[in-house]
mmCIF file of C-alpha atoms in Angstrom:
data_model
loop_
_atom_site.group_PDB
_atom_site.id
_atom_site.type_symbol
_atom_site.label_atom_id
_atom_site.label_comp_id
_atom_site.label_asym_id
_atom_site.label_seq_id
_atom_site.Cartn_x
_atom_site.Cartn_y
_atom_site.Cartn_z
ATOM 1 C CA MET A 1 50.073 -5.054 75.715
ATOM 2 C CA ARG A 2 50.933 -8.368 73.614
ATOM 3 C CA TRP A 3 47.974 -10.652 73.909
ATOM 4 C CA LEU A 4 46.203 -6.832 72.470
ATOM 5 C CA GLY A 5 48.600 -7.617 69.986
ATOM 6 C CA VAL A 6 47.449 -11.197 69.081
ATOM 7 C CA ALA A 7 43.762 -10.045 69.655
ATOM 8 C CA PHE A 8 44.243 -7.682 67.165
ATOM 9 C CA ALA A 9 45.806 -9.972 64.562
ATOM 10 C CA VAL A 10 42.962 -12.505 65.372
ATOM 11 C CA VAL A 11 40.296 -10.045 64.634
ATOM 12 C CA ALA A 12 41.723 -8.854 61.113
ATOM 13 C CA ALA A 13 42.277 -11.709 59.590
ATOM 14 C CA THR A 14 38.547 -13.197 60.938
ATOM 15 C CA ALA A 15 37.312 -10.556 59.137
ATOM 16 C CA SER A 16 39.412 -10.980 55.777
ATOM 17 C CA ALA A 17 38.100 -14.128 55.845
ATOM 18 C CA GLN A 18 34.901 -13.565 55.663
ATOM 19 C CA GLY A 19 35.320 -10.501 54.108
ATOM 20 C CA ALA A 20 37.303 -12.616 50.895
ATOM 21 C CA ASP A 21 33.938 -15.169 51.070
ATOM 22 C CA ALA A 22 30.891 -13.571 50.758
ATOM 23 C CA GLY A 23 30.571 -12.785 47.249
ATOM 24 C CA PRO A 24 28.019 -11.579 45.233
ATOM 25 C CA PRO A 25 23.562 -12.018 45.768
ATOM 26 C CA PRO A 26 22.648 -14.578 43.686
ATOM 27 C CA ALA A 27 20.386 -13.481 40.832
ATOM 28 C CA SER A 28 16.235 -14.957 41.246
ATOM 29 C CA LEU A 29 12.838 -13.461 41.579
ATOM 30 C CA ASP A 30 10.279 -14.872 43.209
ATOM 31 C CA ILE A 31 6.670 -15.296 42.510
ATOM 32 C CA THR A 32 3.100 -16.271 43.874
ATOM 33 C CA PHE A 33 2.615 -18.850 41.699
ATOM 34 C CA ALA A 34 -1.248 -18.789 41.842
ATOM 35 C CA GLN A 35 -3.800 -20.923 39.425
ATOM 36 C CA VAL A 36 -7.501 -19.896 40.237
ATOM 37 C CA ALA A 37 -11.367 -21.676 39.001
ATOM 38 C CA GLY A 38 -13.453 -20.272 37.619
ATOM 39 C CA GLY A 39 -16.934 -20.824 36.848
ATOM 40 C CA PRO A 40 -20.851 -21.138 37.747
ATOM 41 C CA GLY A 41 -21.968 -19.919 40.734
ATOM 42 C CA ALA A 42 -22.458 -16.945 43.330
ATOM 43 C CA PRO A 43 -20.455 -14.415 41.464
ATOM 44 C CA SER A 44 -16.993 -14.174 44.750
ATOM 45 C CA VAL A 45 -13.790 -13.432 43.545
ATOM 46 C CA PRO A 46 -10.520 -13.487 46.116
ATOM 47 C CA LYS A 47 -9.321 -10.650 47.664
ATOM 48 C CA GLU A 48 -5.555 -10.883 46.112
ATOM 49 C CA TYR A 49 -7.078 -10.955 42.547
ATOM 50 C CA PRO A 50 -9.752 -8.479 42.777
ATOM 51 C CA GLU A 51 -8.998 -8.175 38.061
ATOM 52 C CA LEU A 52 -10.864 -12.044 38.152
ATOM 53 C CA ALA A 53 -13.837 -9.284 38.677
ATOM 54 C CA THR A 54 -13.412 -7.379 35.254
ATOM 55 C CA PRO A 55 -13.434 -8.829 31.439
ATOM 56 C CA PRO A 56 -12.583 -11.186 30.329
ATOM 57 C CA PHE A 57 -12.434 -13.349 33.616
ATOM 58 C CA ASN A 58 -15.849 -12.289 35.152
ATOM 59 C CA THR A 59 -17.303 -14.809 32.219
ATOM 60 C CA TYR A 60 -17.606 -17.215 34.791
ATOM 61 C CA PRO A 61 -18.767 -15.117 37.553
ATOM 62 C CA HIS A 62 -17.656 -17.515 40.908
ATOM 63 C CA TYR A 63 -13.368 -18.604 40.892
ATOM 64 C CA GLU A 64 -11.793 -20.141 44.027
ATOM 65 C CA VAL A 65 -7.781 -20.870 44.128
ATOM 66 C CA ALA A 66 -7.435 -23.894 43.801
ATOM 67 C CA SER A 67 -3.706 -23.731 44.179
ATOM 68 C CA THR A 68 -1.100 -21.495 44.762
ATOM 69 C CA LYS A 69 3.039 -22.120 45.384
ATOM 70 C CA THR A 70 6.178 -19.981 45.928
ATOM 71 C CA VAL A 71 8.830 -20.035 42.781
ATOM 72 C CA SER A 72 11.881 -18.615 42.802
ATOM 73 C CA LEU A 73 13.613 -18.447 38.846
ATOM 74 C CA PRO A 74 17.128 -18.027 39.072
ATOM 75 C CA VAL A 75 18.089 -16.301 35.981
ATOM 76 C CA THR A 76 18.066 -18.090 32.676
ATOM 77 C CA VAL A 77 17.040 -21.463 34.682
ATOM 78 C CA LYS A 78 13.239 -22.772 33.494
ATOM 79 C CA VAL A 79 11.285 -23.498 36.486
ATOM 80 C CA THR A 80 8.006 -25.664 35.122
ATOM 81 C CA GLU A 81 5.345 -25.922 37.265
ATOM 82 C CA THR A 82 2.372 -28.683 35.966
ATOM 83 C CA LEU A 83 -1.729 -26.903 36.098
ATOM 84 C CA VAL A 84 -4.485 -28.826 37.577
ATOM 85 C CA ASP A 85 -5.754 -29.142 34.523
ATOM 86 C CA GLY A 86 -2.812 -31.324 33.258
ATOM 87 C CA SER A 87 -0.861 -28.257 30.412
ATOM 88 C CA SER A 88 2.555 -27.045 31.468
ATOM 89 C CA PHE A 89 3.432 -23.732 32.929
ATOM 90 C CA GLU A 90 7.136 -22.328 31.434
ATOM 91 C CA ALA A 91 8.872 -19.767 33.437
ATOM 92 C CA THR A 92 12.708 -18.560 32.650
ATOM 93 C CA LEU A 93 14.273 -15.444 34.101
ATOM 94 C CA VAL A 94 15.864 -13.257 32.239
ATOM 95 C CA ASP A 95 16.437 -9.795 32.869
ATOM 96 C CA VAL A 96 16.490 -9.941 36.623
ATOM 97 C CA PRO A 97 16.759 -6.116 36.971
ATOM 98 C CA ALA A 98 13.591 -5.397 34.916
ATOM 99 C CA ALA A 99 11.758 -8.731 36.310
ATOM 100 C CA LYS A 100 11.347 -9.714 32.029
ATOM 101 C CA VAL A 101 9.978 -13.720 32.388
ATOM 102 C CA ASP A 102 9.617 -15.888 29.686
ATOM 103 C CA ILE A 103 6.492 -17.775 29.868
ATOM 104 C CA VAL A 104 5.674 -20.812 27.906
ATOM 105 C CA VAL A 105 2.463 -23.278 28.751
ATOM 106 C CA LYS A 106 1.987 -26.249 26.724
ATOM 107 C CA ASP A 107 -1.238 -28.340 26.729
ATOM 108 C CA SER A 108 -1.207 -31.611 27.867
ATOM 109 C CA THR A 109 -0.223 -33.512 24.480
ATOM 110 C CA GLY A 110 2.886 -31.027 24.926
ATOM 111 C CA ALA A 111 0.955 -28.377 22.095
ATOM 112 C CA THR A 112 2.171 -24.965 22.800
ATOM 113 C CA LEU A 113 -0.859 -22.801 23.635
ATOM 114 C CA SER A 114 0.888 -19.442 24.447
ATOM 115 C CA LYS A 115 4.966 -17.838 24.088
ATOM 116 C CA GLY A 116 5.539 -15.039 25.095
ATOM 117 C CA ARG A 117 8.308 -12.562 27.196
ATOM 118 C CA TYR A 118 6.247 -10.814 30.312
ATOM 119 C CA THR A 119 7.613 -8.644 33.331
ATOM 120 C CA VAL A 120 6.486 -9.082 36.379
ATOM 121 C CA PRO A 121 5.085 -6.030 37.755
ATOM 122 C CA PRO A 122 6.384 -4.508 40.742
ATOM 123 C CA LYS A 123 4.279 -5.205 44.102
ATOM 124 C CA THR A 124 3.708 -1.421 43.663
ATOM 125 C CA ALA A 125 1.901 -0.975 40.438
ATOM 126 C CA LYS A 126 -1.696 -1.581 39.361
ATOM 127 C CA PRO A 127 -2.953 -4.186 38.642
ATOM 128 C CA ALA A 128 -0.275 -5.860 40.622
ATOM 129 C CA THR A 129 -0.719 -9.622 39.542
ATOM 130 C CA LEU A 130 -0.061 -10.848 35.382
ATOM 131 C CA TYR A 131 -2.373 -13.192 34.461
ATOM 132 C CA PRO A 132 -0.584 -14.489 31.706
ATOM 133 C CA ILE A 133 -3.877 -17.176 29.710
ATOM 134 C CA SER A 134 -7.124 -17.860 30.925
ATOM 135 C CA VAL A 135 -6.999 -22.006 29.968
ATOM 136 C CA PRO A 136 -10.658 -24.384 30.172
ATOM 137 C CA TYR A 137 -10.672 -26.370 33.292
ATOM 138 C CA LYS A 138 -14.158 -28.562 34.746
ATOM 139 C CA ASN A 139 -17.302 -26.474 33.095
ATOM 140 C CA GLY A 140 -15.481 -23.047 33.156
ATOM 141 C CA ASN A 141 -11.874 -22.148 33.579
ATOM 142 C CA LEU A 142 -8.552 -22.179 35.203
ATOM 143 C CA VAL A 143 -6.454 -18.991 34.748
ATOM 144 C CA VAL A 144 -3.016 -18.412 36.533
ATOM 145 C CA ALA A 145 -1.678 -15.670 38.447
ATOM 146 C CA VAL A 146 1.615 -14.030 39.336
ATOM 147 C CA SER A 147 3.174 -11.606 41.265
ATOM 148 C CA ARG A 148 6.226 -10.824 42.631
ATOM 149 C CA LEU A 149 6.846 -12.060 46.056
ATOM 150 C CA MET B 1 85.723 -1.496 100.974
ATOM 151 C CA ILE B 2 85.917 -4.977 101.660
ATOM 152 C CA ALA B 3 82.714 -6.754 102.057
ATOM 153 C CA ALA B 4 82.988 -8.698 105.961
ATOM 154 C CA ASN B 5 81.754 -11.347 106.383
ATOM 155 C CA ASP B 6 78.303 -12.525 108.713
ATOM 156 C CA ALA B 7 77.437 -10.547 111.831
ATOM 157 C CA ASP B 8 77.303 -13.847 113.167
ATOM 158 C CA ASP B 9 80.728 -15.132 112.750
ATOM 159 C CA GLY B 10 81.664 -10.636 114.495
ATOM 160 C CA GLY B 11 83.229 -10.620 111.182
ATOM 161 C CA MET B 12 86.476 -11.467 110.756
ATOM 162 C CA PRO B 13 87.139 -13.693 107.574
ATOM 163 C CA PRO B 14 86.957 -11.630 104.209
ATOM 164 C CA ALA B 15 83.508 -12.931 102.456
ATOM 165 C CA PRO B 16 83.624 -15.015 99.370
ATOM 166 C CA PRO B 17 84.236 -13.369 96.159
ATOM 167 C CA GLY B 18 80.848 -12.536 94.623
ATOM 168 C CA ARG B 19 78.874 -13.021 97.435
ATOM 169 C CA PRO B 20 77.072 -8.702 97.754
ATOM 170 C CA PRO B 21 77.220 -7.563 101.917
ATOM 171 C CA ASP B 22 75.058 -7.936 104.070
ATOM 172 C CA PRO B 23 71.747 -4.025 104.896
ATOM 173 C CA ALA B 24 74.046 -4.933 108.723
ATOM 174 C CA THR B 25 77.391 -4.460 106.970
ATOM 175 C CA LEU B 26 76.502 -1.692 104.973
ATOM 176 C CA ASP B 27 75.724 0.413 107.657
ATOM 177 C CA LEU B 28 78.579 -0.019 109.347
ATOM 178 C CA MET B 29 80.364 0.708 106.517
ATOM 179 C CA ALA B 30 78.754 4.563 106.106
ATOM 180 C CA TYR B 31 78.877 4.801 109.660
ATOM 181 C CA ILE B 32 82.489 3.832 109.604
ATOM 182 C CA ASP B 33 82.531 6.751 105.941
ATOM 183 C CA GLY B 34 80.140 9.236 107.389
ATOM 184 C CA GLU B 35 77.870 9.171 105.213
ATOM 185 C CA LEU B 36 74.827 8.412 107.426
ATOM 186 C CA PRO B 37 72.740 10.737 108.615
ATOM 187 C CA PRO B 38 72.540 12.057 112.530
ATOM 188 C CA GLN B 39 69.213 9.534 113.212
ATOM 189 C CA ARG B 40 70.620 6.673 111.295
ATOM 190 C CA VAL B 41 73.589 7.649 113.527
ATOM 191 C CA ALA B 42 72.083 7.267 117.383
ATOM 192 C CA GLU B 43 70.437 3.454 116.052
ATOM 193 C CA ILE B 44 73.581 2.479 115.456
ATOM 194 C CA GLU B 45 75.551 3.880 117.902
ATOM 195 C CA ARG B 46 72.068 2.389 120.075
ATOM 196 C CA ARG B 47 73.541 -1.017 118.562
ATOM 197 C CA LEU B 48 75.943 -0.788 118.619
ATOM 198 C CA ALA B 49 75.977 -0.853 122.239
ATOM 199 C CA ASP B 50 73.621 -3.533 123.055
ATOM 200 C CA ASP B 51 74.316 -6.660 121.015
ATOM 201 C CA PRO B 52 78.597 -7.217 120.910
ATOM 202 C CA ILE B 53 77.936 -8.951 118.050
ATOM 203 C CA TYR B 54 77.660 -6.128 115.626
ATOM 204 C CA ALA B 55 80.364 -4.629 117.390
ATOM 205 C CA GLY B 56 82.024 -7.254 116.650
ATOM 206 C CA LYS B 57 81.506 -6.674 113.127
ATOM 207 C CA LEU B 58 82.554 -2.918 113.174
ATOM 208 C CA ARG B 59 85.555 -3.704 114.982
ATOM 209 C CA GLY B 60 85.903 -6.186 111.677
ATOM 210 C CA LEU B 61 85.358 -3.756 109.509
ATOM 211 C CA LEU B 62 87.718 -1.261 111.414
ATOM 212 C CA ALA B 63 90.653 -3.230 110.798
ATOM 213 C CA VAL B 64 90.235 -4.048 107.858
ATOM 214 C CA SER B 65 90.432 -0.020 106.792
ATOM 215 C CA GLU B 66 94.058 -0.261 108.572
ATOM 216 C CA PHE B 67 94.127 -1.974 107.039
ATOM 217 C CA VAL B 68 94.125 -0.544 103.461
ATOM 218 C CA ARG B 69 95.224 2.693 104.619
ATOM 219 C CA ASP B 70 98.528 0.953 106.954
ATOM 220 C CA ASP B 71 100.041 -1.759 104.900
ATOM 221 C CA ALA B 72 98.994 -0.840 101.355
ATOM 222 C CA ASP B 73 102.137 -0.561 100.105
ATOM 223 C CA ARG B 74 104.023 -2.837 101.047
ATOM 224 C CA VAL B 75 100.884 -5.563 100.039
ATOM 225 C CA TYR B 76 100.269 -3.786 96.453
ATOM 226 C CA GLY B 77 104.267 -2.995 96.271
ATOM 227 C CA ASN B 78 104.550 -3.915 92.597
ATOM 228 C CA ALA B 79 101.235 -2.793 91.248
ATOM 229 C CA GLN B 80 100.942 -1.107 87.445
ATOM 230 C CA VAL B 81 97.192 0.620 88.718
ATOM 231 C CA ASP B 82 97.575 4.375 89.871
ATOM 232 C CA GLY B 83 97.559 4.235 92.851
ATOM 233 C CA ILE B 84 95.898 2.156 96.110
ATOM 234 C CA ALA B 85 92.558 3.298 95.918
ATOM 235 C CA ASP B 86 92.750 2.493 92.982
ATOM 236 C CA GLN B 87 93.160 -0.969 92.948
ATOM 237 C CA VAL B 88 91.014 -1.765 95.569
ATOM 238 C CA MET B 89 88.132 -0.408 94.194
ATOM 239 C CA ALA B 90 88.956 -3.053 90.790
ATOM 240 C CA ARG B 91 89.383 -5.499 93.609
ATOM 241 C CA LEU B 92 85.451 -4.501 95.640
ATOM 242 C CA GLY B 93 83.832 -3.275 91.534
ATOM 243 C CA ARG B 94 84.997 -7.463 90.924
ATOM 244 C CA ALA B 95 83.640 -8.995 94.471
ATOM 245 C CA SER B 96 80.928 -7.202 94.823
ATOM 246 C CA ALA B 97 79.773 -6.993 90.628
ATOM 247 C CA PRO B 98 76.806 -9.268 90.753
ATOM 248 C CA PRO B 99 75.922 -12.762 88.596
ATOM 249 C CA SER B 100 75.654 -11.813 85.501
ATOM 250 C CA ALA B 101 72.618 -14.455 85.263
ATOM 251 C CA ILE B 102 70.411 -12.070 87.245
ATOM 252 C CA LEU B 103 69.676 -8.721 85.620
ATOM 253 C CA PRO B 104 69.788 -5.573 87.099
ATOM 254 C CA LEU B 105 65.174 -4.453 87.745
ATOM 255 C CA SER B 106 65.541 -2.003 86.267
ATOM 256 C CA SER B 107 67.235 -3.549 82.553
ATOM 257 C CA VAL B 108 63.937 -6.255 83.206
ATOM 258 C CA ALA B 109 61.696 -3.740 83.329
ATOM 259 C CA THR B 110 63.104 -1.642 80.085
ATOM 260 C CA ARG B 111 62.618 -6.117 78.809
ATOM 261 C CA ARG B 112 58.942 -6.152 79.662
ATOM 262 C CA ARG B 113 59.131 -2.394 77.701
ATOM 263 C CA LYS B 114 60.248 -3.510 74.710
ATOM 264 C CA ASN B 115 57.969 -6.319 74.494
ATOM 265 C CA SER B 116 54.669 -4.823 75.034
ATOM 266 C CA ILE B 117 55.673 -2.241 72.031
ATOM 267 C CA ILE B 118 57.117 -5.332 70.055
ATOM 268 C CA TRP B 119 53.562 -7.377 70.241
ATOM 269 C CA VAL B 120 51.130 -3.986 70.267
ATOM 270 C CA SER B 121 53.323 -3.126 67.423
ATOM 271 C CA PHE B 122 53.342 -6.635 65.520
ATOM 272 C CA GLY B 123 49.093 -6.358 65.843
ATOM 273 C CA VAL B 124 49.115 -2.842 64.775
ATOM 274 C CA VAL B 125 50.421 -3.754 62.000
ATOM 275 C CA ALA B 126 48.843 -7.172 61.458
ATOM 276 C CA ALA B 127 45.612 -5.531 61.747
ATOM 277 C CA ALA B 128 46.833 -2.541 58.620
ATOM 278 C CA ALA B 129 47.769 -5.642 57.099
ATOM 279 C CA ALA B 130 44.564 -6.788 56.235
ATOM 280 C CA ALA B 131 42.484 -3.214 56.072
ATOM 281 C CA LEU B 132 44.363 -3.417 53.092
ATOM 282 C CA PHE B 133 43.672 -6.591 52.186
ATOM 283 C CA LEU B 134 40.010 -6.008 52.844
ATOM 284 C CA TYR B 135 40.226 -3.057 50.508
ATOM 285 C CA VAL B 136 42.743 -3.795 47.131
ATOM 286 C CA ARG B 137 39.436 -6.314 47.328
ATOM 287 C CA ALA B 138 36.612 -4.480 47.817
ATOM 288 C CA HIS B 139 38.523 -2.266 45.216
ATOM 289 C CA ASP B 140 38.950 -5.060 42.717
ATOM 290 C CA GLN B 141 35.409 -6.348 42.776
ATOM 291 C CA GLU B 142 34.220 -2.918 41.903
ATOM 292 C CA GLN B 143 36.719 -3.315 39.233
ATOM 293 C CA LYS B 144 34.938 -6.429 38.537
ATOM 294 C CA THR B 145 31.388 -5.897 38.336
ATOM 295 C CA ALA B 146 32.116 -2.488 35.900
ATOM 296 C CA ASN B 147 34.208 -4.288 33.809
ATOM 297 C CA ALA B 148 31.546 -7.052 34.115
ATOM 298 C CA PRO B 149 29.967 -8.339 30.646
ATOM 299 C CA ALA B 150 26.314 -7.162 29.849
ATOM 300 C CA PRO B 151 23.472 -9.239 30.526
ATOM 301 C CA PRO B 152 22.406 -10.841 28.574
ATOM 302 C CA GLN B 153 21.173 -9.569 25.422
ATOM 303 C CA THR B 154 16.957 -10.496 24.847
ATOM 304 C CA VAL B 155 16.594 -13.588 22.755
ATOM 305 C CA ALA B 156 15.102 -12.806 19.302
ATOM 306 C CA VAL B 157 11.790 -13.970 19.500
ATOM 307 C CA LYS B 158 10.070 -14.667 16.124
ATOM 308 C CA THR B 159 6.980 -13.123 15.544
ATOM 309 C CA THR B 160 5.109 -14.992 13.722
ATOM 310 C CA GLU B 161 1.006 -14.544 12.254
ATOM 311 C CA THR B 162 -0.880 -14.513 15.255
ATOM 312 C CA PRO B 163 -4.715 -15.944 14.085
ATOM 313 C CA PRO B 164 -7.102 -13.076 12.727
ATOM 314 C CA SER B 165 -7.916 -10.778 16.380
ATOM 315 C CA LYS B 166 -12.029 -9.906 16.396
ATOM 316 C CA SER B 167 -10.561 -7.003 18.714
ATOM 317 C CA PRO B 168 -9.812 -3.564 16.217
ATOM 318 C CA ALA B 169 -5.870 -2.810 16.334
ATOM 319 C CA THR B 170 -6.644 0.432 19.026
ATOM 320 C CA ALA B 171 -4.484 2.316 21.153
ATOM 321 C CA ILE B 172 -5.119 -0.753 23.699
ATOM 322 C CA GLU B 173 -4.182 -2.919 21.717
ATOM 323 C CA GLU B 174 -0.710 -1.168 21.168
ATOM 324 C CA GLU B 175 -0.462 -0.545 24.187
ATOM 325 C CA ALA B 176 -0.624 -4.191 25.603
ATOM 326 C CA LYS B 177 2.068 -5.367 22.999
ATOM 327 C CA GLN B 178 4.262 -3.007 24.921
ATOM 328 C CA ARG B 179 3.767 -5.448 28.047
ATOM 329 C CA VAL B 180 4.399 -8.908 26.612
ATOM 330 C CA GLU B 181 7.694 -8.837 23.477
ATOM 331 C CA GLY B 182 6.495 -11.986 20.740
ATOM 332 C CA LEU B 183 3.569 -12.922 22.411
ATOM 333 C CA GLU B 184 2.254 -16.813 19.877
ATOM 334 C CA VAL B 185 -0.998 -18.469 20.329
ATOM 335 C CA GLY B 186 -1.321 -21.868 19.619
ATOM 336 C CA GLU B 187 -4.397 -22.701 17.786
ATOM 337 C CA GLY B 188 -7.954 -22.300 19.468
ATOM 338 C CA ALA B 189 -6.842 -19.862 22.205
ATOM 339 C CA THR B 190 -7.602 -16.265 21.002
ATOM 340 C CA VAL B 191 -5.205 -13.480 22.439
ATOM 341 C CA ILE B 192 -7.635 -10.549 24.339
ATOM 342 C CA TYR B 193 -6.475 -6.743 25.026
ATOM 343 C CA ARG B 194 -6.847 -5.430 28.734
ATOM 344 C CA SER B 195 -5.986 -1.589 29.011
ATOM 345 C CA ASP B 196 -3.432 -0.661 31.133
ATOM 346 C CA SER B 197 -2.280 -3.735 32.174
ATOM 347 C CA THR B 198 -0.555 -7.453 30.149
ATOM 348 C CA PRO B 199 -3.510 -8.849 26.880
ATOM 349 C CA VAL B 200 -4.098 -11.909 28.252
ATOM 350 C CA VAL B 201 -4.859 -15.810 26.799
ATOM 351 C CA TRP B 202 -8.047 -16.696 26.583
ATOM 352 C CA VAL B 203 -7.999 -21.200 25.082
ATOM 353 C CA THR B 204 -10.837 -22.306 24.512
ATOM 354 C CA LYS B 205 -11.631 -25.902 23.229
ATOM 355 C CA LYS B 206 -15.538 -26.244 21.903
ATOM 356 C CA ASP B 207 -14.795 -29.934 21.668
ATOM 357 C CA GLU B 208 -14.430 -30.861 25.708
ATOM 358 C CA THR B 209 -16.787 -28.948 26.971
ATOM 359 C CA LYS B 210 -19.733 -27.962 25.157
ATOM 360 C CA ASP B 211 -20.687 -25.005 28.559
ATOM 361 C CA GLN B 212 -18.029 -23.528 27.715
ATOM 362 C CA LYS B 213 -18.346 -19.483 27.266
ATOM 363 C CA SER B 214 -17.175 -17.347 25.073
ATOM 364 C CA PRO B 215 -15.401 -14.639 26.685
ATOM 365 C CA LYS B 216 -16.166 -11.667 27.290
ATOM 366 C CA LYS B 217 -14.489 -8.206 26.284
#
């Protein structure tokens, strides 16, 4: 009986310690950041990005994914990705619940190509992918595709 | 009755003070006092007939008993107690009192039960204190969340005049403008508005590539 009481106290102390250390979950947005290169060739678009077969992207019939990665956007922290053409893509999460992201694209010389506050659509939306910009690349273009992870 | 010595000595000298009588002596004392059941009396009488040492023990006890009864006035003539029986019982009480270091079994059991109750009570109190602490902390966190400052307001973006768009200002353009706030584009870029979708900034640089196509609308 004595040790039962001691066990009570130990369990209670452990639970209180865990409760004290646990805090609110971090605020961030995880996205898939893809660069899709377009150009002449047989009509083909990646199945993840069917919108590339529609205007204005169907200017180039053939698209292939040049790069794709998962990026975590902490709130109010600017995250910079380099595009395959040398441009820079800057994203800053400013509104976690609404998934609003400030996006700034600059060319290789640092000149701003576009700037705006975008809402990353939820996975259930149609379309579920955000295409903020298309820049010249090789003999075609390079499209940036952003979607929620 | 004053306790006699061990059975092997014939029970002649009295037992040292503080030493409890052995079971055989207790039986004989009860036998003398007539306090045994008939079956037990028969057993003792059979043993008395077979065991001379046991019989000698009985004789010793009887002698002590007679001494107490017959010579009580001579020995305790100056006693201050009410009666000889009280004197004898008082001496018997001191002689048979167990050592102070040995507690009766009932007292030990009671102490163990008390200790168990104390430890269980301690555990229950500790658990209740921990539960109260968690509740208060959770309540504080809810208060902090409710009183947390509002998320940072949307930074006001100064919208500069965008280059004149070739597409007319239609409902599609107005709807698309709601999907992106404060859109600004640089030189050589065109904003293409799409229905039910975010506008696309289409950058063209004619001086870089001759094959650069104009986007389809």
